[in-house]
Coordinates of C-alpha atoms in Angstrom, one line a residue:
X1182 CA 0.0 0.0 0.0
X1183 CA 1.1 2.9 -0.9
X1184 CA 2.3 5.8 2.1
X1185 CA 0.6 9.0 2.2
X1186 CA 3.9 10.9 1.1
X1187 CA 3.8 8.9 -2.0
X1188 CA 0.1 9.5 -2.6
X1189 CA 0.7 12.8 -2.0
X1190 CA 3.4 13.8 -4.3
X1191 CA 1.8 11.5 -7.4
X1192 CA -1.4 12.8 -6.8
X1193 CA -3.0 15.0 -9.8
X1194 CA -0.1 15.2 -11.3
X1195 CA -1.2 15.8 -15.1
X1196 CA -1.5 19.6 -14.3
X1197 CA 1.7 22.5 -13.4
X1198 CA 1.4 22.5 -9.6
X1199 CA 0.9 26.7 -10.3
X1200 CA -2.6 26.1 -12.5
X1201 CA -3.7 24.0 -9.4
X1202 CA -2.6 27.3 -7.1
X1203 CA -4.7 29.3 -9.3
X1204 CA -7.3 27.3 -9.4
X1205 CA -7.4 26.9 -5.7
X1206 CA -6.9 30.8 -4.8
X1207 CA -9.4 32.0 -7.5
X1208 CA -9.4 35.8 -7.9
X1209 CA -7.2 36.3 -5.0
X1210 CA -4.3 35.3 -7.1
X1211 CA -3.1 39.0 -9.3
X1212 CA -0.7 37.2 -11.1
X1213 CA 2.3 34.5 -11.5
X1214 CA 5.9 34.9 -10.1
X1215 CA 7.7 31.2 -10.3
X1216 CA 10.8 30.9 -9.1
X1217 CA 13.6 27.8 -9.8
X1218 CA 12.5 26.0 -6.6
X1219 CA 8.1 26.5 -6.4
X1220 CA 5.6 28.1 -8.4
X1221 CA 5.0 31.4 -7.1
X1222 CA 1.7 33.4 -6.7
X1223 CA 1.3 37.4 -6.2
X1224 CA -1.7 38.6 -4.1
X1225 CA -2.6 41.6 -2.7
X1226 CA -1.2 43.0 0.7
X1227 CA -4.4 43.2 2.5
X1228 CA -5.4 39.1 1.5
X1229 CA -2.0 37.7 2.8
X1230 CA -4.1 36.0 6.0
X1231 CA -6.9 34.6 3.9
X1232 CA -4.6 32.9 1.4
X1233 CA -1.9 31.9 3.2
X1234 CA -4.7 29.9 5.5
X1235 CA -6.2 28.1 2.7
X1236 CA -2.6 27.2 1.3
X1237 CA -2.2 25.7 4.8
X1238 CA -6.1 24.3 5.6
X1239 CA -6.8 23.3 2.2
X1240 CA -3.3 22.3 -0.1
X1241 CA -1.1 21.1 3.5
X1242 CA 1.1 23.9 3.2
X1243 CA 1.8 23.2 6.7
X1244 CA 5.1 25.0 7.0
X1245 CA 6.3 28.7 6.5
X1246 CA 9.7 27.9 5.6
X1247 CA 11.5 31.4 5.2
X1248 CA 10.3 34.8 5.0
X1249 CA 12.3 37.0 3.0
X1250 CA 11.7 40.8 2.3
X1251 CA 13.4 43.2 0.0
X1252 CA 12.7 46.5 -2.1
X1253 CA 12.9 47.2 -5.7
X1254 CA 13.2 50.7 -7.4
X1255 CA 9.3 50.7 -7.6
X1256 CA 7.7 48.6 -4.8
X1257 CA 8.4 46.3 -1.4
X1258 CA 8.3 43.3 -1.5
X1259 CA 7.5 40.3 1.1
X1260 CA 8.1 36.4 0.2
X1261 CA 6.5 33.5 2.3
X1262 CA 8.5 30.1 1.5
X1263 CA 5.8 27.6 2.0
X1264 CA 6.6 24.3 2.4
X1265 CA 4.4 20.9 3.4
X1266 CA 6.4 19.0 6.5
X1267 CA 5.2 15.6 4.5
X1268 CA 6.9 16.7 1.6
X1269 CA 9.4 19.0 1.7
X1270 CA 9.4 18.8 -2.5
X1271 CA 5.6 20.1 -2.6
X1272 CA 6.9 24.4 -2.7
X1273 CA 5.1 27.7 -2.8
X1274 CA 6.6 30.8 -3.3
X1275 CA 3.6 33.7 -1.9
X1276 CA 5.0 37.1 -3.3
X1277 CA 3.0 40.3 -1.4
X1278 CA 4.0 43.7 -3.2
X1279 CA 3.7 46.8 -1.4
X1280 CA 3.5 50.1 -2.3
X1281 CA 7.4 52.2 -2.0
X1282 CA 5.1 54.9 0.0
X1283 CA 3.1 52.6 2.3
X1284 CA 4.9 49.4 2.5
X1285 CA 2.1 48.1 4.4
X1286 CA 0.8 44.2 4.7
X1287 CA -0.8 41.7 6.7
X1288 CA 0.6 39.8 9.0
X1289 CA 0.9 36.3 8.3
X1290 CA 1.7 35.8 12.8
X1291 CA -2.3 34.3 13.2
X1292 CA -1.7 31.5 10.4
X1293 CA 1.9 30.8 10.8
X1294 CA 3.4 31.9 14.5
X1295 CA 7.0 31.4 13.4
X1296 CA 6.2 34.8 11.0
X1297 CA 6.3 36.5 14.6
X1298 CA 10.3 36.7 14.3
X1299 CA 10.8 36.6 10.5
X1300 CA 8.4 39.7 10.3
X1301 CA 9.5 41.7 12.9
X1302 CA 13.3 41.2 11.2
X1303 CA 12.0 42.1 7.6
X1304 CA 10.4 45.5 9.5
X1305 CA 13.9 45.7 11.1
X1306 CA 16.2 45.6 8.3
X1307 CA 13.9 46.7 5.1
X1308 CA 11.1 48.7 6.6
X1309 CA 8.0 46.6 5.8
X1310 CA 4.8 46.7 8.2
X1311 CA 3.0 44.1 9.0
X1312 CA -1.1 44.5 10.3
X1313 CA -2.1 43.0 13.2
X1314 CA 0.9 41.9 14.0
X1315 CA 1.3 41.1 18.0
X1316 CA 4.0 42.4 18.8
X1317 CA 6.2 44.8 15.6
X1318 CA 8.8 45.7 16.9
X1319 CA 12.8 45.4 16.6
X1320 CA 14.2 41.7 16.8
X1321 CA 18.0 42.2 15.8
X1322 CA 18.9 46.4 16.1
X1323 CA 18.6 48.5 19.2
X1324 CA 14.7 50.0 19.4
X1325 CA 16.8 53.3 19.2
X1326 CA 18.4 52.7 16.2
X1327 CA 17.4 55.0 13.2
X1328 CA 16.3 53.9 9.9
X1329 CA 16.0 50.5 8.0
X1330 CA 19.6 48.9 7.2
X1331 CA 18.1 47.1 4.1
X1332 CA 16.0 50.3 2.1
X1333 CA 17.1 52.3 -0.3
X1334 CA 16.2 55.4 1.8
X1335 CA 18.6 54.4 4.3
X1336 CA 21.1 57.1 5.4
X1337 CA 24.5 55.1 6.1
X1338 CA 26.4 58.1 7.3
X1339 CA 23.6 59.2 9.5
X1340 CA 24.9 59.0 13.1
X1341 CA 23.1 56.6 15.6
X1342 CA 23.2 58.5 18.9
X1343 CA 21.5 57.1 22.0
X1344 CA 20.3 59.1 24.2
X1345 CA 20.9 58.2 28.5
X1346 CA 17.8 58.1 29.1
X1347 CA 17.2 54.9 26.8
X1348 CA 19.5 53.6 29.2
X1349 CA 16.9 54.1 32.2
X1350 CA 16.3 51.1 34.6
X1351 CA 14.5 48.2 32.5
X1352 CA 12.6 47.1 35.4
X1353 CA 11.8 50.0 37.3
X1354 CA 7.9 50.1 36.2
X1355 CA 5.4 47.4 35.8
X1356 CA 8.1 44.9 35.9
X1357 CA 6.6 42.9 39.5
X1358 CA 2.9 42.9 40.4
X1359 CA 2.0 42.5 43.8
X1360 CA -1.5 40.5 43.3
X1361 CA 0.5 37.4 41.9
X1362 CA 3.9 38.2 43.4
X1363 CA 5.6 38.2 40.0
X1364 CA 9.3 39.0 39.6
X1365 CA 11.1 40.2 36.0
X1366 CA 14.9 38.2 35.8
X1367 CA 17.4 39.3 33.1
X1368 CA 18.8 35.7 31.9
X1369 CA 22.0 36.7 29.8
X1370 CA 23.6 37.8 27.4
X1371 CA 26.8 36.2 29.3
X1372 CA 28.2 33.1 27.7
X1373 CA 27.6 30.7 30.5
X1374 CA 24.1 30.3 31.2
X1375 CA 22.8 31.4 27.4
X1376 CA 25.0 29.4 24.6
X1377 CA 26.0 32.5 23.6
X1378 CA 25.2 36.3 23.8
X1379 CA 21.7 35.5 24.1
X1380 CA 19.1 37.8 26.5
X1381 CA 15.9 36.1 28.0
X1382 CA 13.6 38.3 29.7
X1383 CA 11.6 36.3 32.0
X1384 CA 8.8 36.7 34.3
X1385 CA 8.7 34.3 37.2
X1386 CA 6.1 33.5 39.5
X1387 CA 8.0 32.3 42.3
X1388 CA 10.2 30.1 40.7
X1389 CA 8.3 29.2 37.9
X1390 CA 8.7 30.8 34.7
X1391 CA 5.3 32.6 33.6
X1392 CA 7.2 34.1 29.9
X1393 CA 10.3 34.7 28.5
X1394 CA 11.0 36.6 25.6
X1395 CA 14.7 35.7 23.5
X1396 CA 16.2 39.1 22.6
X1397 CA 18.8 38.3 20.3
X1398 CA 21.0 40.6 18.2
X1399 CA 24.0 41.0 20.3
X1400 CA 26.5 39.6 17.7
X1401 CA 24.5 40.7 14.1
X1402 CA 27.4 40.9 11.9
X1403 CA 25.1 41.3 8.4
X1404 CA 26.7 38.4 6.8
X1405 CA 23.4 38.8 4.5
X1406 CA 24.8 42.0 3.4
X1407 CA 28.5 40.9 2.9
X1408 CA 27.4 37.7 0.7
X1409 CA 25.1 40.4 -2.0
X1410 CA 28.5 42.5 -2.1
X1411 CA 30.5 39.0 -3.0
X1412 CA 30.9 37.6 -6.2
X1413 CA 28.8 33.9 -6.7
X1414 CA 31.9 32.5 -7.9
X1415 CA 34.6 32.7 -5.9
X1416 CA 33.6 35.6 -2.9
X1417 CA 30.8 34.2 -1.1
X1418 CA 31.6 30.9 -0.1
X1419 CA 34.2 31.9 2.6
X1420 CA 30.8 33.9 4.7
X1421 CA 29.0 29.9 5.7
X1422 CA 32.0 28.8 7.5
X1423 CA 31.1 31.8 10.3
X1424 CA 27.0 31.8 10.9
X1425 CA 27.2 28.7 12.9
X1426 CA 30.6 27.6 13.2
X1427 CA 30.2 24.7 15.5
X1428 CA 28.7 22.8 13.5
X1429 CA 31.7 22.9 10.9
X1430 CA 31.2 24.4 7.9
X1431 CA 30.9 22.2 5.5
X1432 CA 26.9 22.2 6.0
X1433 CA 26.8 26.1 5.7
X1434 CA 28.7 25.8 2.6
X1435 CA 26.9 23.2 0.8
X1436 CA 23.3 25.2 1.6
X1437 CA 24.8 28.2 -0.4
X1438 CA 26.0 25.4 -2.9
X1439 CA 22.9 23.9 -3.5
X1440 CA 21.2 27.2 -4.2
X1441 CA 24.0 29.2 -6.3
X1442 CA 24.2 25.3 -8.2
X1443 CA 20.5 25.3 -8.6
X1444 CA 20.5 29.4 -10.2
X1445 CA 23.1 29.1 -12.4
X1446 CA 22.0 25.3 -13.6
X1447 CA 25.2 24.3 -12.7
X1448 CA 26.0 20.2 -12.5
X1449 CA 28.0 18.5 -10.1
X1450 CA 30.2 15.4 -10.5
X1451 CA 29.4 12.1 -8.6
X1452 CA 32.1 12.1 -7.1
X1453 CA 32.6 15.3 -6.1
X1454 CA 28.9 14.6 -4.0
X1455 CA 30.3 11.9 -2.3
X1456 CA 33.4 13.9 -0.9
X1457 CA 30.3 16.6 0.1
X1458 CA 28.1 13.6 1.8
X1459 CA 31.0 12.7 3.8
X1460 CA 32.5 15.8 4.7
X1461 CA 29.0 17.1 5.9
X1462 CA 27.8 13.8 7.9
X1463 CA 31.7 14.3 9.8
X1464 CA 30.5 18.0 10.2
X1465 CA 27.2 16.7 11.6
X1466 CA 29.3 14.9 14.0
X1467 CA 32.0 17.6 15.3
X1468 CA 28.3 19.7 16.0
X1469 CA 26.6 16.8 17.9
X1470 CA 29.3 15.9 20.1
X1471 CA 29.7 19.7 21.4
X1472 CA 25.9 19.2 21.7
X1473 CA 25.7 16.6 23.7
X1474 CA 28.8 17.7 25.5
X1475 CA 28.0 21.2 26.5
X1476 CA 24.6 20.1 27.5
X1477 CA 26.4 17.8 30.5
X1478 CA 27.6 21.3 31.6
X1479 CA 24.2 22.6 31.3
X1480 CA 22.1 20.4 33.2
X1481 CA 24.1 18.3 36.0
X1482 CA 27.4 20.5 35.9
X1483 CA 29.5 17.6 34.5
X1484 CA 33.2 18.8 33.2
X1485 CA 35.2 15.7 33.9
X1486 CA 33.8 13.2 31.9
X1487 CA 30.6 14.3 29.3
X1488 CA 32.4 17.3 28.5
X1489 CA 35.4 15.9 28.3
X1490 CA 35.0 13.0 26.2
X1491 CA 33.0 15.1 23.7
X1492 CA 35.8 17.5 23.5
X1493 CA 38.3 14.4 22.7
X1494 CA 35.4 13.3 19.9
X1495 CA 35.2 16.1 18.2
X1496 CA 38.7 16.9 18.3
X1497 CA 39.2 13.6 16.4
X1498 CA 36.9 14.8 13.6
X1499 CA 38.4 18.0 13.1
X1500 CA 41.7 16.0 12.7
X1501 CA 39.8 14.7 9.7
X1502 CA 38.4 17.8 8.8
X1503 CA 41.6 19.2 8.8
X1504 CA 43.2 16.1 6.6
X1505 CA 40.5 16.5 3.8
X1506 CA 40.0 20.7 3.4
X1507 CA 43.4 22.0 5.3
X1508 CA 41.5 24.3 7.7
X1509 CA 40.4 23.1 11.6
X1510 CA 37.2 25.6 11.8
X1511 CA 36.8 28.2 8.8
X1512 CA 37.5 24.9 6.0
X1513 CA 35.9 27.1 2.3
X1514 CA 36.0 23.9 0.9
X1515 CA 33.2 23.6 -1.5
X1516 CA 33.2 25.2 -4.7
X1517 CA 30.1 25.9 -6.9
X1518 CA 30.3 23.0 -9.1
X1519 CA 32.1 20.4 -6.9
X1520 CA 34.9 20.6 -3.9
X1521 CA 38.5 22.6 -3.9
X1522 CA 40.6 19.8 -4.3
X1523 CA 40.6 15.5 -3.7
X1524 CA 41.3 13.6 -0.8
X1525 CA 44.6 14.1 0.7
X1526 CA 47.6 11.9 0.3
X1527 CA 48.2 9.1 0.6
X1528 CA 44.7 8.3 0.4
X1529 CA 45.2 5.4 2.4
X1530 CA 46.3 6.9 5.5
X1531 CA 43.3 9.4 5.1
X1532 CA 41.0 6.1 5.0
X1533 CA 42.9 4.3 8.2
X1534 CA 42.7 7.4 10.1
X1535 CA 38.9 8.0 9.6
X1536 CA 37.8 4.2 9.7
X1537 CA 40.2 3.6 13.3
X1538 CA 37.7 6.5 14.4
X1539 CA 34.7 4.7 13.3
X1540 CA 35.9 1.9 14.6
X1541 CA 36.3 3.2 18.3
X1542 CA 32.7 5.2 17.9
X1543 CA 30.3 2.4 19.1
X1544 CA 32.3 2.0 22.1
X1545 CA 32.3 5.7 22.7
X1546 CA 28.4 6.0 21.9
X1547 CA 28.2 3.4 25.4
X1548 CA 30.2 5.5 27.2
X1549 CA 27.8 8.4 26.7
X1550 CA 25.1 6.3 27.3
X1551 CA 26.6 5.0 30.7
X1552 CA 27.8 8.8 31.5
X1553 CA 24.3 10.9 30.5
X1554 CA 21.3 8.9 28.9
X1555 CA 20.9 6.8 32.1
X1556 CA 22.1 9.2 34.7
X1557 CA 19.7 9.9 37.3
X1558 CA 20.1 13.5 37.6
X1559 CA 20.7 14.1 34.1
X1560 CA 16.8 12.4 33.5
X1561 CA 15.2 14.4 36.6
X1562 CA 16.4 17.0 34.6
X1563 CA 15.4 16.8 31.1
X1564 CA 12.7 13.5 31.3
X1565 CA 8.9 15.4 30.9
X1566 CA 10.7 18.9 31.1
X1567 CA 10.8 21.6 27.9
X1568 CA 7.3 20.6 26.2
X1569 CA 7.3 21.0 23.0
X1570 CA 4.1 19.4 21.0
X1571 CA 4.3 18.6 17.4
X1572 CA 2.0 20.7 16.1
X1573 CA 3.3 23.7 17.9
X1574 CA 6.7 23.0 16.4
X1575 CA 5.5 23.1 13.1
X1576 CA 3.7 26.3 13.6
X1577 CA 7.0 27.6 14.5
X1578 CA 8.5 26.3 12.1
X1579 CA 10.8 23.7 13.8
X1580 CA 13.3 21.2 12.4
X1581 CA 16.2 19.3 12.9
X1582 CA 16.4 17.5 16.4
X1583 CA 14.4 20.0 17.8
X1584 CA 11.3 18.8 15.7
X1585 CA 12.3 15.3 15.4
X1586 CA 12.6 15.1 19.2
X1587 CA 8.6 15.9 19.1
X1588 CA 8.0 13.2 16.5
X1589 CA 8.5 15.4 13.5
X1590 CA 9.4 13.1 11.3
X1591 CA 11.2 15.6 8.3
X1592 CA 14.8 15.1 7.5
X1593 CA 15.5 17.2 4.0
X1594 CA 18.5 14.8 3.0
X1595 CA 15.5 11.8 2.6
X1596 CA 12.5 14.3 2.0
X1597 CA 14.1 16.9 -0.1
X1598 CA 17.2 14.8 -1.8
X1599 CA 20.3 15.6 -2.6
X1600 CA 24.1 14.6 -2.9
X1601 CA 24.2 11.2 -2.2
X1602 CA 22.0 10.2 -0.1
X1603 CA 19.4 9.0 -2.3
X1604 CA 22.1 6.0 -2.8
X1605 CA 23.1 5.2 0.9
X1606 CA 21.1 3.5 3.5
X1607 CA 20.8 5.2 6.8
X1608 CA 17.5 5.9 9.1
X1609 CA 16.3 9.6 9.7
X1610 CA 15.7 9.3 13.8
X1611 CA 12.7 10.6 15.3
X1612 CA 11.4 10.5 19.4
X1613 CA 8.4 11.4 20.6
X1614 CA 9.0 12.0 23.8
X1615 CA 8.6 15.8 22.9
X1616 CA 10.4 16.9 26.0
X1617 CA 14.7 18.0 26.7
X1618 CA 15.8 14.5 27.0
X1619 CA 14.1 13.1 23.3
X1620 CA 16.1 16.0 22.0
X1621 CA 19.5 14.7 23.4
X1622 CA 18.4 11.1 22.3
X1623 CA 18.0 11.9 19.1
X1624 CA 21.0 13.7 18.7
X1625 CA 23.0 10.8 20.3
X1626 CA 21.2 8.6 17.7
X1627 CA 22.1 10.7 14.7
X1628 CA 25.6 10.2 15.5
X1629 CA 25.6 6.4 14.5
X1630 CA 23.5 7.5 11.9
X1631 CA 26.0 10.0 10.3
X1632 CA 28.8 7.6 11.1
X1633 CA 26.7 4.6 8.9
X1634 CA 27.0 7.1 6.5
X1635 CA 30.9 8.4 6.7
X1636 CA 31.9 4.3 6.6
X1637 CA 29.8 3.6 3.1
X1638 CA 31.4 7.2 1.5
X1639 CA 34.4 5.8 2.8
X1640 CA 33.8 2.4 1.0
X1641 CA 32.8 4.5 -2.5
X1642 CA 35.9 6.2 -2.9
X1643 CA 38.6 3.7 -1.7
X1644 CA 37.1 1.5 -4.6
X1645 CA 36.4 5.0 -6.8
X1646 CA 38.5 4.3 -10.1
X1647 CA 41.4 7.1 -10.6
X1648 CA 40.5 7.8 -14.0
X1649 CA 36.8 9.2 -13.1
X1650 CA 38.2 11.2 -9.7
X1651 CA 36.4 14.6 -11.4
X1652 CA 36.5 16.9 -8.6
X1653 CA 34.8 20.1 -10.3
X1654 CA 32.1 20.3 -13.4
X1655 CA 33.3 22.8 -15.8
X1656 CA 32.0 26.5 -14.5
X1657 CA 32.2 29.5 -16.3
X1658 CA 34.8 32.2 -14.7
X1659 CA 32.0 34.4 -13.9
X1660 CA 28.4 33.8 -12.9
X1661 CA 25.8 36.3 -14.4
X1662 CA 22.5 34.5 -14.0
X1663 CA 19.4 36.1 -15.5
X1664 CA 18.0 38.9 -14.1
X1665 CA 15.3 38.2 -11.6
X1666 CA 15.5 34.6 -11.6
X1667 CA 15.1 33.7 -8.0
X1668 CA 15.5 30.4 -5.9
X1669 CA 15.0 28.8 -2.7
X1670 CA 17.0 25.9 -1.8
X1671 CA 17.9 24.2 1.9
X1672 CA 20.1 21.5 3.3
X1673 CA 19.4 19.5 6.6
X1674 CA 22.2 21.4 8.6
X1675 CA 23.1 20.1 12.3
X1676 CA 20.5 22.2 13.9
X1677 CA 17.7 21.7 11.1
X1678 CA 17.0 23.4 8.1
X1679 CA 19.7 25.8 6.7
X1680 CA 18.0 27.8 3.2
X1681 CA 19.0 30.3 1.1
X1682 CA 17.4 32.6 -0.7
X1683 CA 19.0 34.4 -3.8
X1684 CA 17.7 36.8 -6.4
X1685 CA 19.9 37.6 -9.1
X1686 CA 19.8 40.9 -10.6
X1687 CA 21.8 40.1 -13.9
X1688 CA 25.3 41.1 -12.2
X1689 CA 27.7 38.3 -11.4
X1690 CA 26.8 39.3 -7.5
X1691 CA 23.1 38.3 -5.6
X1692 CA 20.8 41.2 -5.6
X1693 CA 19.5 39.6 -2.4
X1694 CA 20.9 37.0 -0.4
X1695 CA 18.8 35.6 2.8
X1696 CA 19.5 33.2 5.2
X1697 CA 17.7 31.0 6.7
X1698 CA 19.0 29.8 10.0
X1699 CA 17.2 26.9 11.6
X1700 CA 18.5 28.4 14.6
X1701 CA 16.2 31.2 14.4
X1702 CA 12.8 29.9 14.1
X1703 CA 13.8 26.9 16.8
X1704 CA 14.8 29.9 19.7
X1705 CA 11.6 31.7 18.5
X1706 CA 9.7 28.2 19.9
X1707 CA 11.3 28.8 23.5
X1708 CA 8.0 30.8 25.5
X1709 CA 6.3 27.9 24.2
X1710 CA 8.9 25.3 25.8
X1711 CA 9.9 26.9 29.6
X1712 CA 6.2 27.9 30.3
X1713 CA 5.3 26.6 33.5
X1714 CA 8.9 25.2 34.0
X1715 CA 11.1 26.0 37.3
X1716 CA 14.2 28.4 36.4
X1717 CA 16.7 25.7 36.1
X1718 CA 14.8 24.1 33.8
X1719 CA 14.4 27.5 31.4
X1720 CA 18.6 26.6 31.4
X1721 CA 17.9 23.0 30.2
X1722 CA 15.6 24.0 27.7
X1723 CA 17.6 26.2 25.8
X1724 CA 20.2 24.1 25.7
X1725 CA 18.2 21.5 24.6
X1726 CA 17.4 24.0 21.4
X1727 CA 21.6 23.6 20.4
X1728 CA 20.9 27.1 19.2
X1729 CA 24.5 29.3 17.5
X1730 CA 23.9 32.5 18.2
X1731 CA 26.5 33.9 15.3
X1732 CA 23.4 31.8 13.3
X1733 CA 20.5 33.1 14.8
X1734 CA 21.5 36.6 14.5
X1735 CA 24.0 36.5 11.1

């Protein structure tokens, strides 16, 4: 029998998936604006709710991927990536125009709540409004600051002065309220307790949290901004390495990759994608094992062993990184059209090295098991602690452990394919536990699971014959793709999926370049998680997240 994925994808298939938009949105629909990855609809600003909820009731567009704004020399402009969580493949591009003197729409927060965050940054950094929306206000700039980065209009010599009294005591009024006894805590932004310069701003009834609310921004370095002043050929592919570096590059780089590859129709060779599979599964690995053992730190204190051990893991697999790309952290590996350069020589060392680490992994993976999974504290901890429901996960748009710890079962290397993993057997892990600990059990999972995959790459290219090594498809010096051709494409990064958006202007550099970090919409999901959790357990829960903040903010 077949599965409802399969029914779903072969189902009225005779007719362009954009006729069956139109068809569904009537009227509402002003006119066609495909792009590479989806068919694309235009509707007007003030029917964003009404179409975006029938693309989600009525076709399963279940999942607001991306939200990407931008300006053009005659109008705003606001795209919702839509995705369905059954099948990644099944795309919809919703294009809102606005007006250059009113740049006013609807929000899209009451059908999708993970447009909360990806709105209020589009009114940060281009200036759009959004109706209705809950709460519009800055997400990665000071509320002081002046202007929208990312308009035309913007004024870059303008100075930004603060004033003192923006400085004024953030807790001086309305901040406790004697009828419940409620108490406001700053949380952050130091290191320790956050994962990064994260600020949490939570309200605590006693010591239970009643809200928090993630204020993130402290390290916005607009790497969105750097890659549209790169050229697609050789300048932007350095930038990935540094939004979340601990999860290795190699993932960043092959998300811009896939979507530079897919604008300018570029091909890559076979084997080039099995060097990518592996190097990105070893990457997978370096991030899991900081996961895992950072999170000993978070929740019972534990530096001797957990931490330690993971340390020595990952360690191991930079050593390998550092074999294969000649970099230990910042590797600008990848090339559009393939990788920089083959394995290293001899080839056989490269091969003992890597498979005397596979070899020692299981016995590792029982160590962890001994040390965390089935430590007493470590379970009072995290077992039925940090809720997070399925459904609210997708309405945040979750992914990556985070969603899969709730039962989500959506893994874009199976769902949405590419490189090689069409060709390799290897399980995508899922819990459904739903709480902190189903998040660290499928992490700890997903390391066997990328190591089944490292050992059959391995097996491809020892018996690979020298003759058919290509490394690189034949790519023109410089990239110009057309003018206004646009594309969405994603990977399944460590921490979820990691898109990019790209519209090309005709020049051989982006006109816009977004990212989107699966960080981001997972740390937008936190209110939901700690709600009605003690403090300590507010700790646990965003560790459990494994959020970057160099990712979230970019």
């Amino acid at each position: 029998m077949a599965s409802r994925r399969e029914l779903e994808r072969t189902a009225d298939t005779r007719r362009p998936p954009g006729d069956r938009l139109e068809e569904l949105l009537g009227d509402r629909v002003l006119a066609r604006d495909d792009h590479l990855n989806a068919p694309g609809v235009v509707v007007r600003p003030d029917e964003v709710r009404d179409v975006l909820r029938t693309l989600r009731d009525d076709a399963g567009f279940d999942h607001c991927s991306c939200v990407t704004a931008q300006e053009y020399g005659d109008r705003f402009e606001t795209i919702y990536h839509l995705k369905s969580y059954a099948d990644p493949t099944r795309e919809v591009s919703v294009v809102v125009p606005t007006a250059r003197d009113a740049p006013v729409s609807e929000s899209a927060e009451s059908v999708y709540r993970t447009a909360d965050w990806h709105e209020r940054e589009a009114y940060d950094l281009v200036g759009i409004e959004y109706e209705d929306h809950p709460d519009l206000r800055r997400i990665l700039l000071p509320e002081t600051w002046q202007g929208h980065p990312l308009s035309r209009s913007y004024n870059r010599e303008k100075p930004q002065v603060v004033t003192l009294a923006e400085h004024a005591n953030p807790i001086a009024e309305d901040r406790r309220d004697a009828e419940t006894d409620t108490m406001f805590l700053n949380i952050g932004p130091h290191h320790p307790s956050t994962h990064g310069v994260l600020h949490v701003k939570a309200v605590l009834d006693g010591e239970t949290v009643v809200d928090a609310d993630p204020d993130i921004g402290y390290i916005h370095r607009c790497e969105e901004q750097m890659c549209q002043q790169g050229t697609y050929r050789h300048q932007i592919m350095p930038f990935p390495d540094r939004w979340d570096w601990v999860s290795s590059g190699l993932l960043n780089e092959w998300a811009y990759a896939r979507a530079a590859e897919d604008l300018a129709d570029l091909a890559v060779p076979e084997y080039a994608q099995v060097i990518r599979t592996m190097g990105a599964e070893l990457s997978r690995l370096a991030s899991h094992f900081i996961a895992l053992g950072t999170y000993a730190l978070d929740v019972f204190g534990e530096f001797t062993a957990v931490f330690q051990y993971a340390m020595r893991d990952r360690e191991l697999v930079l050593d390998i990184l550092e074999d294969l790309t000649g970099q230990r952290m910042m590797f600008n590996y990848l090339r559009l059209g393939g990788v920089a350069w083959d394995l290293p020589e001899p080839r056989e060392a490269f091969f003992e090295t890597t498979r005397d680490f596979l070899d020692d992994l299981p016995a590792k993976i029982d160590e962890y098991h001994d040390l965390l999974v089935t430590n007493e504290i470590f379970q009072l901890r995290c077992v039925d602690t940090g809720i997070l429901e399925p459904e609210v996960a997708k309405d945040y748009g979750c992914t990556g452990p985070v969603a899969r710890g709730s039962g989500v079962d959506y893994d874009l290397r199976r769902d949405d394919p590419y490189g090689y993993y069409p060709e390799l057997e290897w399980d995508v892990v899922t819990e459904d536990g739903c709480d902190n600990y189903s998040r660290v059990l499928v992490r700890m999972q997903e390391v066997e699971q990328s190591a089944k995959i490292v050992e059959q790459c391995l097996d491809l290219l020892e018996d690979w014959p020298a003759e058919d090594r290509e490394i690189q498809s034949n790519v023109p010096r410089t990239l110009k793709p057309d003018a206004d051709t646009e594309t969405y494409r994603a990977v399944e990064g460590a921490k979820g999926e990691l898109g990019i958006y790209i519209r090309a202007d005709g020049t051989d550099k982006p006109g816009r370049f977004k990212i989107r970090s699966p960080c981001f919409s997972n740390l937008s999901a936190l209110p939901e998680i700690v709600r009605g959790e003690f403090v300590p357990d507010l700790v646990a829960a965003i560790g459990s997240l494994d959020c970057i903040m160099g990712e979230v903010d970019r």
